[in-house]
PDB file of C-alpha atoms in Angstrom:
ATOM      1  CA  UNK A  11       0.000   0.000   0.000  1.00  0.00           C
ATOM      2  CA  UNK A  12       1.252   3.471  -0.889  1.00  0.00           C
ATOM      3  CA  UNK A  13       0.137   6.075   1.593  1.00  0.00           C
ATOM      4  CA  UNK A  14      -0.794   9.603   0.509  1.00  0.00           C
ATOM      5  CA  UNK A  15       1.723  12.252   1.468  1.00  0.00           C
ATOM      6  CA  UNK A  16       0.825  15.454   3.302  1.00  0.00           C
ATOM      7  CA  UNK A  17       1.276  18.444   0.967  1.00  0.00           C
ATOM      8  CA  UNK A  18       4.162  20.679   1.887  1.00  0.00           C
ATOM      9  CA  UNK A  19       3.729  23.802   3.959  1.00  0.00           C
ATOM     10  CA  UNK A  20       7.145  25.011   2.762  1.00  0.00           C
ATOM     11  CA  UNK A  21       7.386  28.095   0.561  1.00  0.00           C
ATOM     12  CA  UNK A  22      10.963  27.851  -0.671  1.00  0.00           C
ATOM     13  CA  UNK A  23      11.409  29.773  -3.920  1.00  0.00           C
ATOM     14  CA  UNK A  24       8.119  31.649  -3.519  1.00  0.00           C
ATOM     15  CA  UNK A  25       7.904  35.434  -3.562  1.00  0.00           C
ATOM     16  CA  UNK A  26       5.409  37.046  -1.197  1.00  0.00           C
ATOM     17  CA  UNK A  27       4.060  40.562  -0.734  1.00  0.00           C
ATOM     18  CA  UNK A  28       2.699  41.502   2.676  1.00  0.00           C
ATOM     19  CA  UNK A  29       1.023  44.867   3.239  1.00  0.00           C
ATOM     20  CA  UNK A  30       0.593  46.434   6.643  1.00  0.00           C
ATOM     21  CA  UNK A  31       3.795  44.566   7.438  1.00  0.00           C
ATOM     22  CA  UNK A  32       5.433  46.938   9.917  1.00  0.00           C
ATOM     23  CA  UNK A  33       3.533  45.662  12.967  1.00  0.00           C
ATOM     24  CA  UNK A  34       0.757  43.460  14.319  1.00  0.00           C
ATOM     25  CA  UNK A  35      -0.853  40.852  12.090  1.00  0.00           C
ATOM     26  CA  UNK A  36       1.051  42.000   9.003  1.00  0.00           C
ATOM     27  CA  UNK A  37       4.413  41.570  10.688  1.00  0.00           C
ATOM     28  CA  UNK A  38       3.378  38.156  12.001  1.00  0.00           C
ATOM     29  CA  UNK A  39       2.278  37.119   8.506  1.00  0.00           C
ATOM     30  CA  UNK A  40       5.593  38.242   7.034  1.00  0.00           C
ATOM     31  CA  UNK A  41       7.481  36.326   9.715  1.00  0.00           C
ATOM     32  CA  UNK A  42       5.459  33.168   9.080  1.00  0.00           C
ATOM     33  CA  UNK A  43       6.104  33.292   5.342  1.00  0.00           C
ATOM     34  CA  UNK A  44       9.809  34.011   5.787  1.00  0.00           C
ATOM     35  CA  UNK A  45      10.173  31.180   8.315  1.00  0.00           C
ATOM     36  CA  UNK A  46       8.654  28.839   5.714  1.00  0.00           C
ATOM     37  CA  UNK A  47      11.267  29.863   3.150  1.00  0.00           C
ATOM     38  CA  UNK A  48       9.540  32.586   1.138  1.00  0.00           C
ATOM     39  CA  UNK A  49      11.233  35.785   0.029  1.00  0.00           C
ATOM     40  CA  UNK A  50       9.006  38.479   1.528  1.00  0.00           C
ATOM     41  CA  UNK A  51       8.547  42.025   0.294  1.00  0.00           C
ATOM     42  CA  UNK A  52       7.195  43.908   3.292  1.00  0.00           C
ATOM     43  CA  UNK A  53       5.052  46.951   2.518  1.00  0.00           C
ATOM     44  CA  UNK A  54       3.753  49.642   4.841  1.00  0.00           C
ATOM     45  CA  UNK A  55       3.287  53.401   4.976  1.00  0.00           C
ATOM     46  CA  UNK A  56       5.651  54.129   7.879  1.00  0.00           C
ATOM     47  CA  UNK A  57       9.246  53.754   6.738  1.00  0.00           C
ATOM     48  CA  UNK A  58      11.031  53.645  10.117  1.00  0.00           C
ATOM     49  CA  UNK A  59       9.081  50.770  11.713  1.00  0.00           C
ATOM     50  CA  UNK A  60       9.020  48.997   8.351  1.00  0.00           C
ATOM     51  CA  UNK A  61      12.805  48.951   8.126  1.00  0.00           C
ATOM     52  CA  UNK A  62      13.008  47.806  11.752  1.00  0.00           C
ATOM     53  CA  UNK A  63      10.616  44.930  10.990  1.00  0.00           C
ATOM     54  CA  UNK A  64      12.609  43.884   7.928  1.00  0.00           C
ATOM     55  CA  UNK A  65      15.769  43.954  10.011  1.00  0.00           C
ATOM     56  CA  UNK A  66      14.207  41.688  12.632  1.00  0.00           C
ATOM     57  CA  UNK A  67      13.327  39.088  10.000  1.00  0.00           C
ATOM     58  CA  UNK A  68      16.668  39.163   8.207  1.00  0.00           C
ATOM     59  CA  UNK A  69      18.496  38.971  11.538  1.00  0.00           C
ATOM     60  CA  UNK A  70      16.934  35.565  12.123  1.00  0.00           C
ATOM     61  CA  UNK A  71      17.875  34.267   8.672  1.00  0.00           C
ATOM     62  CA  UNK A  72      14.758  35.245   6.752  1.00  0.00           C
ATOM     63  CA  UNK A  73      14.657  36.869   3.323  1.00  0.00           C
ATOM     64  CA  UNK A  74      12.874  40.227   3.378  1.00  0.00           C
ATOM     65  CA  UNK A  75      12.962  43.615   1.680  1.00  0.00           C
ATOM     66  CA  UNK A  76      11.131  46.851   2.578  1.00  0.00           C
ATOM     67  CA  UNK A  77       8.663  48.573   0.261  1.00  0.00           C
ATOM     68  CA  UNK A  78       7.206  51.879   1.495  1.00  0.00           C
ATOM     69  CA  UNK A  79       3.674  51.818   0.068  1.00  0.00           C
ATOM     70  CA  UNK A  80       0.250  53.360   0.641  1.00  0.00           C
ATOM     71  CA  UNK A  81      -2.371  51.075  -0.890  1.00  0.00           C
ATOM     72  CA  UNK A  82      -4.863  53.945  -1.109  1.00  0.00           C
ATOM     73  CA  UNK A  83      -2.638  55.270  -3.913  1.00  0.00           C
ATOM     74  CA  UNK A  84      -3.908  52.968  -6.659  1.00  0.00           C
ATOM     75  CA  UNK A  85      -1.535  54.158  -9.366  1.00  0.00           C
ATOM     76  CA  UNK A  86       1.447  53.926  -7.027  1.00  0.00           C
ATOM     77  CA  UNK A  87       0.383  50.462  -5.904  1.00  0.00           C
ATOM     78  CA  UNK A  88       0.059  49.196  -9.462  1.00  0.00           C
ATOM     79  CA  UNK A  89       3.460  50.594 -10.365  1.00  0.00           C
ATOM     80  CA  UNK A  90       5.145  49.098  -7.296  1.00  0.00           C
ATOM     81  CA  UNK A  91       3.645  45.646  -7.831  1.00  0.00           C
ATOM     82  CA  UNK A  92       4.609  45.724 -11.507  1.00  0.00           C
ATOM     83  CA  UNK A  93       8.145  46.850 -10.653  1.00  0.00           C
ATOM     84  CA  UNK A  94       8.794  44.348  -7.871  1.00  0.00           C
ATOM     85  CA  UNK A  95       6.553  41.448  -8.894  1.00  0.00           C
ATOM     86  CA  UNK A  96       5.246  39.050  -9.895  1.00  0.00           C
ATOM     87  CA  UNK A  97       4.371  37.765  -6.439  1.00  0.00           C
ATOM     88  CA  UNK A  98       3.257  34.195  -5.814  1.00  0.00           C
ATOM     89  CA  UNK A  99       1.577  35.204  -2.545  1.00  0.00           C
ATOM     90  CA  UNK A 100      -0.206  38.308  -1.320  1.00  0.00           C
ATOM     91  CA  UNK A 101      -1.218  38.858   2.284  1.00  0.00           C
ATOM     92  CA  UNK A 102      -3.080  42.146   2.498  1.00  0.00           C
ATOM     93  CA  UNK A 103      -3.030  43.076   6.168  1.00  0.00           C
ATOM     94  CA  UNK A 104      -3.387  46.827   5.633  1.00  0.00           C
ATOM     95  CA  UNK A 105      -6.544  48.125   7.253  1.00  0.00           C
ATOM     96  CA  UNK A 106      -8.060  50.715   9.533  1.00  0.00           C
ATOM     97  CA  UNK A 107     -11.104  51.390  11.702  1.00  0.00           C
ATOM     98  CA  UNK A 108     -12.915  54.427  13.014  1.00  0.00           C
ATOM     99  CA  UNK A 109     -15.620  53.312  15.407  1.00  0.00           C
ATOM    100  CA  UNK A 110     -18.656  55.385  16.323  1.00  0.00           C
ATOM    101  CA  UNK A 111     -22.410  54.996  16.717  1.00  0.00           C
ATOM    102  CA  UNK A 112     -23.988  54.691  13.272  1.00  0.00           C
ATOM    103  CA  UNK A 113     -26.006  57.855  13.881  1.00  0.00           C
ATOM    104  CA  UNK A 114     -22.763  59.771  14.342  1.00  0.00           C
ATOM    105  CA  UNK A 115     -20.747  58.406  11.407  1.00  0.00           C
ATOM    106  CA  UNK A 116     -19.164  61.198   9.397  1.00  0.00           C
ATOM    107  CA  UNK A 117     -18.611  61.097   5.670  1.00  0.00           C
ATOM    108  CA  UNK A 118     -14.898  61.664   6.271  1.00  0.00           C
ATOM    109  CA  UNK A 119     -14.673  58.587   8.499  1.00  0.00           C
ATOM    110  CA  UNK A 120     -16.672  56.493   6.048  1.00  0.00           C
ATOM    111  CA  UNK A 121     -14.420  57.508   3.149  1.00  0.00           C
ATOM    112  CA  UNK A 122     -11.180  57.014   5.085  1.00  0.00           C
ATOM    113  CA  UNK A 123     -12.049  53.484   6.209  1.00  0.00           C
ATOM    114  CA  UNK A 124     -13.463  52.497   2.818  1.00  0.00           C
ATOM    115  CA  UNK A 125     -10.395  53.814   0.986  1.00  0.00           C
ATOM    116  CA  UNK A 126      -8.124  51.324   2.742  1.00  0.00           C
ATOM    117  CA  UNK A 127     -10.402  48.434   3.639  1.00  0.00           C
ATOM    118  CA  UNK A 128     -12.320  48.181   0.347  1.00  0.00           C
ATOM    119  CA  UNK A 129     -10.676  50.157  -2.445  1.00  0.00           C
ATOM    120  CA  UNK A 130      -7.123  49.476  -1.329  1.00  0.00           C
ATOM    121  CA  UNK A 131      -7.851  45.785  -0.761  1.00  0.00           C
ATOM    122  CA  UNK A 132      -9.504  45.478  -4.163  1.00  0.00           C
ATOM    123  CA  UNK A 133      -6.776  47.060  -6.229  1.00  0.00           C
ATOM    124  CA  UNK A 134      -3.806  45.462  -4.460  1.00  0.00           C
ATOM    125  CA  UNK A 135      -5.406  42.090  -5.181  1.00  0.00           C
ATOM    126  CA  UNK A 136      -6.026  43.104  -8.787  1.00  0.00           C
ATOM    127  CA  UNK A 137      -2.430  44.272  -9.238  1.00  0.00           C
ATOM    128  CA  UNK A 138      -0.958  41.031  -7.895  1.00  0.00           C
ATOM    129  CA  UNK A 139      -3.372  38.925  -9.953  1.00  0.00           C
ATOM    130  CA  UNK A 140      -2.511  40.844 -13.123  1.00  0.00           C
ATOM    131  CA  UNK A 141       1.158  40.097 -12.556  1.00  0.00           C
ATOM    132  CA  UNK A 142       0.455  36.409 -12.079  1.00  0.00           C
ATOM    133  CA  UNK A 143      -1.722  36.174 -15.180  1.00  0.00           C
ATOM    134  CA  UNK A 144       0.887  37.975 -17.279  1.00  0.00           C
ATOM    135  CA  UNK A 145       3.567  35.581 -16.026  1.00  0.00           C
ATOM    136  CA  UNK A 146       1.335  32.521 -16.459  1.00  0.00           C
ATOM    137  CA  UNK A 147       1.798  31.572 -12.818  1.00  0.00           C
ATOM    138  CA  UNK A 148      -0.633  30.358 -10.137  1.00  0.00           C
ATOM    139  CA  UNK A 149      -0.766  32.112  -6.796  1.00  0.00           C
ATOM    140  CA  UNK A 150      -2.498  32.682  -3.493  1.00  0.00           C
ATOM    141  CA  UNK A 151      -4.151  35.966  -2.509  1.00  0.00           C
ATOM    142  CA  UNK A 152      -5.065  36.307   1.149  1.00  0.00           C
ATOM    143  CA  UNK A 153      -7.085  39.196   2.551  1.00  0.00           C
ATOM    144  CA  UNK A 154      -6.999  39.808   6.284  1.00  0.00           C
ATOM    145  CA  UNK A 155     -10.695  40.373   6.857  1.00  0.00           C
ATOM    146  CA  UNK A 156     -12.411  40.081  10.237  1.00  0.00           C
ATOM    147  CA  UNK A 157     -15.016  38.177  12.175  1.00  0.00           C
ATOM    148  CA  UNK A 158     -16.940  41.437  11.667  1.00  0.00           C
ATOM    149  CA  UNK A 159     -17.224  40.445   8.020  1.00  0.00           C
ATOM    150  CA  UNK A 160     -19.675  37.760   9.188  1.00  0.00           C
ATOM    151  CA  UNK A 161     -21.548  39.404  12.059  1.00  0.00           C
ATOM    152  CA  UNK A 162     -22.517  42.878  13.169  1.00  0.00           C
ATOM    153  CA  UNK A 163     -20.970  44.947  15.908  1.00  0.00           C
ATOM    154  CA  UNK A 164     -22.242  47.952  17.827  1.00  0.00           C
ATOM    155  CA  UNK A 165     -20.463  51.177  16.863  1.00  0.00           C
ATOM    156  CA  UNK A 166     -18.809  49.306  13.991  1.00  0.00           C
ATOM    157  CA  UNK A 167     -21.236  49.807  11.108  1.00  0.00           C
ATOM    158  CA  UNK A 168     -18.629  51.242   8.750  1.00  0.00           C
ATOM    159  CA  UNK A 169     -15.987  48.668   9.681  1.00  0.00           C
ATOM    160  CA  UNK A 170     -18.493  45.832   9.273  1.00  0.00           C
ATOM    161  CA  UNK A 171     -19.588  47.222   5.909  1.00  0.00           C
ATOM    162  CA  UNK A 172     -16.027  47.217   4.623  1.00  0.00           C
ATOM    163  CA  UNK A 173     -15.235  43.725   5.820  1.00  0.00           C
ATOM    164  CA  UNK A 174     -18.452  42.287   4.413  1.00  0.00           C
ATOM    165  CA  UNK A 175     -17.405  43.906   1.132  1.00  0.00           C
ATOM    166  CA  UNK A 176     -14.025  42.170   1.325  1.00  0.00           C
ATOM    167  CA  UNK A 177     -15.772  38.836   1.805  1.00  0.00           C
ATOM    168  CA  UNK A 178     -17.910  39.444  -1.280  1.00  0.00           C
ATOM    169  CA  UNK A 179     -15.087  40.620  -3.537  1.00  0.00           C
ATOM    170  CA  UNK A 180     -12.982  37.650  -2.456  1.00  0.00           C
ATOM    171  CA  UNK A 181     -15.620  35.162  -3.558  1.00  0.00           C
ATOM    172  CA  UNK A 182     -16.112  36.932  -6.896  1.00  0.00           C
ATOM    173  CA  UNK A 183     -12.374  37.142  -7.590  1.00  0.00           C
ATOM    174  CA  UNK A 184     -11.961  33.474  -6.673  1.00  0.00           C
ATOM    175  CA  UNK A 185     -14.598  32.583  -9.256  1.00  0.00           C
ATOM    176  CA  UNK A 186     -12.964  34.678 -11.978  1.00  0.00           C
ATOM    177  CA  UNK A 187      -9.319  33.769 -11.385  1.00  0.00           C
ATOM    178  CA  UNK A 188      -9.622  30.105 -10.526  1.00  0.00           C
ATOM    179  CA  UNK A 189      -9.037  29.073 -14.141  1.00  0.00           C
ATOM    180  CA  UNK A 190      -5.627  30.767 -13.934  1.00  0.00           C
ATOM    181  CA  UNK A 191      -4.764  28.846 -10.775  1.00  0.00           C
ATOM    182  CA  UNK A 192      -5.074  31.916  -8.562  1.00  0.00           C
ATOM    183  CA  UNK A 193      -6.712  31.196  -5.221  1.00  0.00           C
ATOM    184  CA  UNK A 194      -8.346  33.998  -3.216  1.00  0.00           C
ATOM    185  CA  UNK A 195      -9.325  33.600   0.443  1.00  0.00           C
ATOM    186  CA  UNK A 196      -9.810  35.588   3.627  1.00  0.00           C
ATOM    187  CA  UNK A 197      -8.633  35.157   7.190  1.00  0.00           C
ATOM    188  CA  UNK A 198     -11.134  36.502   9.702  1.00  0.00           C
ATOM    189  CA  UNK A 199      -9.602  37.135  13.108  1.00  0.00           C
ATOM    190  CA  UNK A 200     -11.358  37.978  16.323  1.00  0.00           C
ATOM    191  CA  UNK A 201      -9.909  40.710  18.554  1.00  0.00           C
ATOM    192  CA  UNK A 202      -6.125  40.274  18.381  1.00  0.00           C
ATOM    193  CA  UNK A 203      -3.792  41.897  20.888  1.00  0.00           C
ATOM    194  CA  UNK A 204      -1.508  44.243  18.928  1.00  0.00           C
ATOM    195  CA  UNK A 205      -0.007  47.677  19.590  1.00  0.00           C
ATOM    196  CA  UNK A 206      -3.024  49.232  17.851  1.00  0.00           C
ATOM    197  CA  UNK A 207      -5.591  47.332  19.931  1.00  0.00           C
ATOM    198  CA  UNK A 208      -3.712  47.628  23.233  1.00  0.00           C
ATOM    199  CA  UNK A 209      -5.780  50.639  24.420  1.00  0.00           C
ATOM    200  CA  UNK A 210      -8.965  48.577  24.028  1.00  0.00           C
ATOM    201  CA  UNK A 211      -7.532  45.718  26.072  1.00  0.00           C
ATOM    202  CA  UNK A 212      -6.279  48.165  28.703  1.00  0.00           C
ATOM    203  CA  UNK A 213      -9.910  49.016  29.464  1.00  0.00           C
ATOM    204  CA  UNK A 214     -11.090  46.324  31.921  1.00  0.00           C
ATOM    205  CA  UNK A 215     -14.725  46.545  30.783  1.00  0.00           C
ATOM    206  CA  UNK A 216     -13.801  46.236  27.116  1.00  0.00           C
ATOM    207  CA  UNK A 217     -11.502  43.312  27.768  1.00  0.00           C
ATOM    208  CA  UNK A 218     -14.126  41.510  29.842  1.00  0.00           C
ATOM    209  CA  UNK A 219     -16.711  42.020  27.067  1.00  0.00           C
ATOM    210  CA  UNK A 220     -14.331  40.674  24.416  1.00  0.00           C
ATOM    211  CA  UNK A 221     -13.231  37.644  26.401  1.00  0.00           C
ATOM    212  CA  UNK A 222     -16.820  36.928  27.349  1.00  0.00           C
ATOM    213  CA  UNK A 223     -17.797  36.623  23.685  1.00  0.00           C
ATOM    214  CA  UNK A 224     -14.815  34.484  22.670  1.00  0.00           C
ATOM    215  CA  UNK A 225     -15.775  30.901  23.464  1.00  0.00           C
ATOM    216  CA  UNK A 226     -12.177  29.897  24.183  1.00  0.00           C
ATOM    217  CA  UNK A 227     -12.085  32.578  26.848  1.00  0.00           C
ATOM    218  CA  UNK A 228      -9.058  34.558  25.732  1.00  0.00           C
ATOM    219  CA  UNK A 229      -8.097  37.279  23.315  1.00  0.00           C
ATOM    220  CA  UNK A 230      -6.180  36.389  20.189  1.00  0.00           C
ATOM    221  CA  UNK A 231      -2.430  36.704  19.756  1.00  0.00           C
ATOM    222  CA  UNK A 232      -0.728  37.372  16.427  1.00  0.00           C
ATOM    223  CA  UNK A 233       0.732  33.854  16.620  1.00  0.00           C
ATOM    224  CA  UNK A 234      -2.836  32.546  16.281  1.00  0.00           C
ATOM    225  CA  UNK A 235      -2.944  33.968  12.744  1.00  0.00           C
ATOM    226  CA  UNK A 236       0.419  32.689  11.525  1.00  0.00           C
ATOM    227  CA  UNK A 237      -0.647  29.095  10.932  1.00  0.00           C
ATOM    228  CA  UNK A 238      -3.678  30.201   8.934  1.00  0.00           C
ATOM    229  CA  UNK A 239      -1.477  32.397   6.745  1.00  0.00           C
ATOM    230  CA  UNK A 240       0.966  29.564   6.128  1.00  0.00           C
ATOM    231  CA  UNK A 241      -1.823  27.111   5.304  1.00  0.00           C
ATOM    232  CA  UNK A 242      -3.523  29.380   2.763  1.00  0.00           C
ATOM    233  CA  UNK A 243      -0.216  30.432   1.187  1.00  0.00           C
ATOM    234  CA  UNK A 244       1.064  26.879   0.713  1.00  0.00           C
ATOM    235  CA  UNK A 245       0.180  23.817  -1.328  1.00  0.00           C
ATOM    236  CA  UNK A 246      -1.535  22.418   1.767  1.00  0.00           C
ATOM    237  CA  UNK A 247      -4.593  24.466   0.724  1.00  0.00           C
ATOM    238  CA  UNK A 248      -4.367  23.741  -3.015  1.00  0.00           C
ATOM    239  CA  UNK A 249      -8.131  23.163  -3.353  1.00  0.00           C
ATOM    240  CA  UNK A 250      -9.210  26.043  -1.111  1.00  0.00           C
ATOM    241  CA  UNK A 251     -10.503  29.209  -2.756  1.00  0.00           C
ATOM    242  CA  UNK A 252     -13.338  31.645  -2.203  1.00  0.00           C
ATOM    243  CA  UNK A 253     -13.335  30.685   1.469  1.00  0.00           C
ATOM    244  CA  UNK A 254     -13.163  32.491   4.788  1.00  0.00           C
ATOM    245  CA  UNK A 255     -11.020  31.034   7.555  1.00  0.00           C
ATOM    246  CA  UNK A 256     -12.445  32.195  10.861  1.00  0.00           C
ATOM    247  CA  UNK A 257      -9.805  32.480  13.552  1.00  0.00           C
ATOM    248  CA  UNK A 258     -12.225  33.836  16.126  1.00  0.00           C
ATOM    249  CA  UNK A 259     -12.140  31.527  19.105  1.00  0.00           C
ATOM    250  CA  UNK A 260     -15.774  30.609  18.434  1.00  0.00           C
ATOM    251  CA  UNK A 261     -17.125  34.199  18.466  1.00  0.00           C
ATOM    252  CA  UNK A 262     -19.319  33.718  15.397  1.00  0.00           C
ATOM    253  CA  UNK A 263     -20.383  30.165  16.283  1.00  0.00           C
ATOM    254  CA  UNK A 264     -23.066  31.454  18.604  1.00  0.00           C
TER     255      UNK A 264
END
């Protein structure tokens, strides 16, 4: 009897682009890809922390390069991806939130969040996919979405709207690009402890509310996302596309 072999999670020889890579989930995603052997181009708006993050990865033997980039600049994004690509893997971890009661949402807040979370996410995916199609190569596009792309949240109407949009565009892109071997999926984290979310967790009431909704009873760590990134980027998920991987500790289960 010949036993089937587990597909490899290794990414040796693959080229990856990670946005929002200077901290938090983006940095963790870049580290996971580099540790699996990928050459990672790390993109973010803030140059100083970006270079520090690249240095941390290369210091441990990883392959990484910095790319200062604002994904709300569509023309600049297209040019950068064309210049540095093609990329076998995209992890788009760039995102933002401006929470407020829906009755108080301003047009400026709506536009600012939508510009990054919807428009930026759409066109960075398009740019990477165009490069893959032109090169005749398959690839994996991963959007960091949110559990809030599957449920609602008080004072998060705009954020929820953008993440539901990401879920929809991901499914449509997966349908269109599957024939070219390009897979498109989302990772949907619960509340993850990062420098940006630290003020929320520092509030005892907020932390108790979050941990009370997470069935596993704890907030997420960036390490909780790294395995999901590696799975969706690698051949281990070769038949997975148009899907959402919920890394939410059971939040949306009930």
